[in-house]
Amino acid sequence: GIQVEQSPPDLILQEGANSTLRCNFSDSVNNLQWFHQNPWGQLINLFYIPSGTKQNGRLSATTVATERYSLLYISSSQTTDSGVYFCAVSTGNQFYFGTGTSLTVIP
Amino acid sequence: DTGVSQNPRHKITKRGQNVTFRCDPISEHNRLYWYRQTLGQGPEFLTYFQNEAQLEKSRLLSDRFSAERPKGSFSTLEIQRTEQGDSAMYLCASSLPAAAGELFFGEGSRLTVL
C-alpha cells in the first residue's frame, strides 16, 4: 500500500500562534482527506482535497498531487484545536492513513 | 440524518469471548468501511462493502474476524475467541459510491480484552 508520512509528529503551540502540518505520500492518489481526532476518538472531517486549496475559517489546506504532498494550515490557534490530525490518501477503494500529528495548544 | 452510528461505544471482555460491533451508516451511503486503530497509530483498513457485497479485505482480518452487511444497510463486525492483541478502537465509515468518495466516520467502538 501507499506510505503516508506526517510531520511533525508532535507540536506544542501557544494560543494564537500559526502552524503548518505536512503530509507526504509515496504514490499517485486520487483523493486526500484531513481529519481531526477529538479526545473521544472520533475522526472529524476537515477537508476533502484531492488537489488545490480550500479554506474553512482559521483552517486551510493545499494539496499538490503531482509533488505528492499536502499541507494543513492552522492560524490563530485555540485550545480547542488540540488533538491529533490525520492525513488519509486513496488510490481507489480504500484510504491509507498517516501516523498523525499530535497538536497541543497552550493557553 | 445523524451521521454514522456505532454501538456499543465501549466493550470490555475476557480473553476467549466473542464480541460483536454494529455500524449504521449515513442512509444514502452505499459504501461502508471498517478500520482498526491502536494507541498512537493511524487507522488501518480492515474491510469494505458496497451494498451487501464485501469487496475487499485486509490481511489484518484474520479468520477470527467476520464482517457482514446482510441487507446493504447496517453492518456487524464479529471477533471470535478474542485475544489481548485485539484491544483497539474499531471505526466504521461510510461514503457515497464514487471511487474513494469522502469518508465520514462514526464515534468508534473501543474494545478492551482482559
Short mmCIF file of C-alpha atoms in Angstrom, two decimals:
data_model
loop_
_atom_site.label_atom_id
_atom_site.label_comp_id
_atom_site.label_asym_id
_atom_site.label_seq_id
_atom_site.Cartn_x
_atom_site.Cartn_y
_atom_site.Cartn_z
CA GLY A 1 0.00 0.00 0.00
CA ILE A 2 0.85 3.67 -0.12
CA GLN A 3 3.18 5.08 2.54
CA VAL A 4 1.91 8.22 4.23
CA GLU A 5 4.25 10.31 6.36
CA GLN A 6 3.14 13.21 8.51
CA SER A 7 5.29 15.83 10.12
CA PRO A 8 5.95 16.97 12.69
CA PRO A 9 4.81 14.06 14.90
CA ASP A 10 4.26 16.39 17.85
CA LEU A 11 3.68 20.13 18.04
CA ILE A 12 3.18 22.42 21.02
CA LEU A 13 1.91 25.95 20.38
CA GLN A 14 1.00 28.98 22.37
CA GLU A 15 -2.59 30.06 21.84
CA GLY A 16 -2.77 32.48 18.91
CA ALA A 17 0.19 31.04 17.04
CA ASN A 18 0.07 29.69 13.49
CA SER A 19 1.21 26.26 12.34
CA THR A 20 1.70 24.13 9.25
CA LEU A 21 1.25 20.37 9.21
CA ARG A 22 2.63 18.34 6.31
CA CYS A 23 1.58 15.07 4.68
CA ASN A 24 3.82 13.30 2.16
CA PHE A 25 2.69 10.24 0.26
CA SER A 26 4.58 7.70 -1.79
CA ASP A 27 2.43 7.25 -4.88
CA SER A 28 -0.15 8.94 -7.04
CA VAL A 29 -3.50 9.30 -5.32
CA ASN A 30 -6.94 10.26 -6.48
CA ASN A 31 -8.18 11.57 -3.17
CA LEU A 32 -6.98 13.02 0.11
CA GLN A 33 -8.70 13.94 3.36
CA TRP A 34 -7.62 15.71 6.53
CA PHE A 35 -9.21 14.72 9.85
CA HIS A 36 -9.07 15.95 13.43
CA GLN A 37 -9.44 13.22 16.04
CA ASN A 38 -11.20 14.55 19.11
CA PRO A 39 -10.40 13.41 22.67
CA TRP A 40 -13.16 10.79 22.48
CA GLY A 41 -11.62 9.23 19.40
CA GLN A 42 -14.00 10.38 16.69
CA LEU A 43 -12.49 11.45 13.38
CA ILE A 44 -13.92 14.79 12.33
CA ASN A 45 -13.72 15.75 8.64
CA LEU A 46 -11.72 18.89 7.98
CA PHE A 47 -11.04 18.83 4.25
CA TYR A 48 -11.65 16.59 1.27
CA ILE A 49 -8.94 17.91 -1.01
CA PRO A 50 -7.52 15.77 -3.83
CA SER A 51 -5.91 18.89 -5.30
CA GLY A 52 -5.90 22.64 -4.98
CA THR A 53 -6.56 24.85 -2.00
CA LYS A 54 -9.54 25.12 0.33
CA GLN A 55 -10.24 27.31 3.32
CA ASN A 56 -12.63 26.95 6.22
CA GLY A 57 -12.38 29.67 8.80
CA ARG A 58 -8.98 29.57 10.50
CA LEU A 59 -8.04 26.37 8.69
CA SER A 60 -6.88 25.95 5.13
CA ALA A 61 -5.35 23.11 3.14
CA THR A 62 -3.35 22.77 -0.05
CA THR A 63 -2.67 19.56 -1.97
CA VAL A 64 -0.06 19.35 -4.73
CA ALA A 65 -0.81 15.89 -6.08
CA THR A 66 1.93 15.97 -8.73
CA GLU A 67 4.53 16.51 -5.98
CA ARG A 68 2.83 14.10 -3.57
CA TYR A 69 2.22 16.31 -0.57
CA SER A 70 -0.47 18.21 1.24
CA LEU A 71 -0.31 20.97 3.85
CA LEU A 72 -2.76 21.91 6.57
CA TYR A 73 -2.52 25.45 7.93
CA ILE A 74 -3.94 26.43 11.28
CA SER A 75 -3.98 30.15 12.04
CA SER A 76 -4.61 31.87 15.36
CA SER A 77 -4.66 28.52 17.14
CA GLN A 78 -7.08 27.93 20.02
CA THR A 79 -7.01 25.36 22.82
CA THR A 80 -9.90 23.57 21.13
CA ASP A 81 -7.60 22.85 18.17
CA SER A 82 -5.66 20.40 20.36
CA GLY A 83 -5.79 16.78 19.29
CA VAL A 84 -4.38 14.54 16.59
CA TYR A 85 -4.55 15.50 12.93
CA PHE A 86 -4.54 12.74 10.34
CA CYS A 87 -4.00 12.81 6.62
CA ALA A 88 -5.55 9.96 4.61
CA VAL A 89 -4.98 9.24 0.93
CA SER A 90 -6.65 6.92 -1.54
CA THR A 91 -5.78 5.25 -4.82
CA GLY A 92 -9.18 3.69 -5.30
CA ASN A 93 -11.31 1.84 -2.82
CA GLN A 94 -9.56 2.42 0.49
CA PHE A 95 -7.84 5.20 2.33
CA TYR A 96 -4.37 4.89 3.89
CA PHE A 97 -3.68 6.94 7.00
CA GLY A 98 -0.53 8.52 8.31
CA THR A 99 0.51 8.25 11.95
CA GLY A 100 -0.75 11.73 12.67
CA THR A 101 0.47 15.00 14.16
CA SER A 102 -0.37 15.48 17.83
CA LEU A 103 -1.07 19.17 18.47
CA THR A 104 -1.22 20.74 21.91
CA VAL A 105 -2.27 24.39 22.19
CA ILE A 106 -1.35 26.01 25.50
CA PRO A 107 -3.39 28.95 26.85
CA ASP B 1 -29.78 12.20 9.40
CA THR B 2 -27.44 12.00 12.37
CA GLY B 3 -24.36 10.58 10.73
CA VAL B 4 -22.65 7.23 11.19
CA SER B 5 -23.69 5.43 14.36
CA GLN B 6 -21.72 2.73 16.17
CA ASN B 7 -22.51 0.62 19.19
CA PRO B 8 -21.55 -0.32 21.72
CA ARG B 9 -19.20 2.59 22.31
CA HIS B 10 -17.17 0.61 24.83
CA LYS B 11 -16.80 -3.12 25.36
CA ILE B 12 -14.72 -4.88 27.99
CA THR B 13 -14.46 -8.62 27.61
CA LYS B 14 -12.37 -11.52 28.79
CA ARG B 15 -9.93 -13.28 26.51
CA GLY B 16 -11.63 -16.03 24.56
CA GLN B 17 -15.07 -14.43 24.46
CA ASN B 18 -16.83 -13.34 21.25
CA VAL B 19 -17.81 -9.73 20.65
CA THR B 20 -19.94 -8.04 18.01
CA PHE B 21 -19.99 -4.40 16.93
CA ARG B 22 -22.69 -2.73 14.90
CA CYS B 23 -22.44 0.17 12.45
CA ASP B 24 -25.31 2.13 10.93
CA PRO B 25 -24.04 4.25 8.02
CA ILE B 26 -25.42 7.51 6.68
CA SER B 27 -28.62 6.48 4.93
CA GLU B 28 -27.77 7.38 1.33
CA HIS B 29 -24.23 5.96 1.53
CA ASN B 30 -23.86 2.52 0.00
CA ARG B 31 -20.16 2.07 0.81
CA LEU B 32 -19.25 1.03 4.33
CA TYR B 33 -15.76 0.57 5.78
CA TRP B 34 -14.27 -0.90 8.93
CA TYR B 35 -10.96 0.36 10.29
CA ARG B 36 -8.98 -0.51 13.40
CA GLN B 37 -6.89 1.94 15.40
CA THR B 38 -4.41 1.09 18.13
CA LEU B 39 -2.83 3.57 20.52
CA GLY B 40 -0.52 6.04 18.82
CA GLN B 41 -1.23 4.79 15.33
CA GLY B 42 -3.39 5.87 12.44
CA PRO B 43 -6.46 3.85 11.48
CA GLU B 44 -5.78 0.68 9.49
CA PHE B 45 -8.16 -0.63 6.85
CA LEU B 46 -9.94 -3.91 7.62
CA THR B 47 -12.67 -4.31 5.01
CA TYR B 48 -15.27 -2.55 2.92
CA PHE B 49 -18.71 -3.23 1.47
CA GLN B 50 -20.56 -1.84 -1.47
CA ASN B 51 -24.20 -2.50 -0.69
CA GLU B 52 -24.22 -6.05 0.71
CA ALA B 53 -21.12 -7.22 -1.16
CA GLN B 54 -17.84 -7.40 0.75
CA LEU B 55 -15.42 -6.29 -1.95
CA GLU B 56 -12.07 -6.06 -0.19
CA LYS B 57 -10.48 -7.47 2.95
CA SER B 58 -7.16 -6.65 4.55
CA ARG B 59 -4.79 -9.39 5.64
CA LEU B 60 -5.29 -7.90 9.12
CA LEU B 61 -8.72 -9.52 9.07
CA SER B 62 -7.80 -12.94 10.43
CA ASP B 63 -10.20 -15.87 10.32
CA ARG B 64 -11.41 -14.90 13.81
CA PHE B 65 -12.92 -11.76 12.32
CA SER B 66 -16.06 -11.68 10.23
CA ALA B 67 -17.99 -8.74 8.85
CA GLU B 68 -21.44 -8.77 7.31
CA ARG B 69 -23.83 -6.32 5.76
CA PRO B 70 -26.81 -8.53 5.04
CA LYS B 71 -29.26 -6.03 3.58
CA GLY B 72 -26.87 -3.38 2.42
CA SER B 73 -27.75 -1.12 5.35
CA PHE B 74 -26.18 -1.71 8.78
CA SER B 75 -23.06 -3.84 9.23
CA THR B 76 -21.71 -6.03 12.01
CA LEU B 77 -18.13 -6.90 12.85
CA GLU B 78 -17.70 -10.02 14.98
CA ILE B 79 -14.49 -11.08 16.66
CA GLN B 80 -14.40 -14.65 17.87
CA ARG B 81 -12.13 -16.00 20.62
CA THR B 82 -10.81 -12.54 21.43
CA GLU B 83 -7.13 -12.05 22.26
CA GLN B 84 -5.46 -9.22 24.16
CA GLY B 85 -3.98 -8.01 20.87
CA ASP B 86 -7.49 -7.31 19.62
CA SER B 87 -7.78 -4.41 22.06
CA ALA B 88 -8.26 -1.35 19.87
CA MET B 89 -10.74 1.22 18.63
CA TYR B 90 -12.89 -0.17 15.82
CA LEU B 91 -14.03 2.57 13.48
CA CYS B 92 -16.77 2.47 10.89
CA ALA B 93 -17.05 4.89 7.99
CA SER B 94 -19.41 5.32 5.08
CA SER B 95 -19.30 7.11 1.76
CA LEU B 96 -21.18 7.65 -1.47
CA PRO B 97 -20.44 5.14 -4.21
CA ALA B 98 -17.93 7.21 -6.17
CA ALA B 99 -14.45 5.71 -6.11
CA ALA B 100 -12.66 6.98 -3.00
CA GLY B 101 -15.60 9.11 -2.05
CA GLU B 102 -15.35 11.27 1.05
CA LEU B 103 -15.35 9.18 4.21
CA PHE B 104 -17.49 10.02 7.23
CA PHE B 105 -16.64 8.21 10.46
CA GLY B 106 -18.69 7.16 13.43
CA GLU B 107 -17.63 7.65 17.04
CA GLY B 108 -15.95 4.26 17.19
CA SER B 109 -16.24 1.21 19.42
CA ARG B 110 -13.44 0.77 21.92
CA LEU B 111 -12.62 -2.85 22.78
CA THR B 112 -10.62 -3.88 25.82
CA VAL B 113 -9.72 -7.55 26.14
CA LEU B 114 -8.62 -8.58 29.65
#
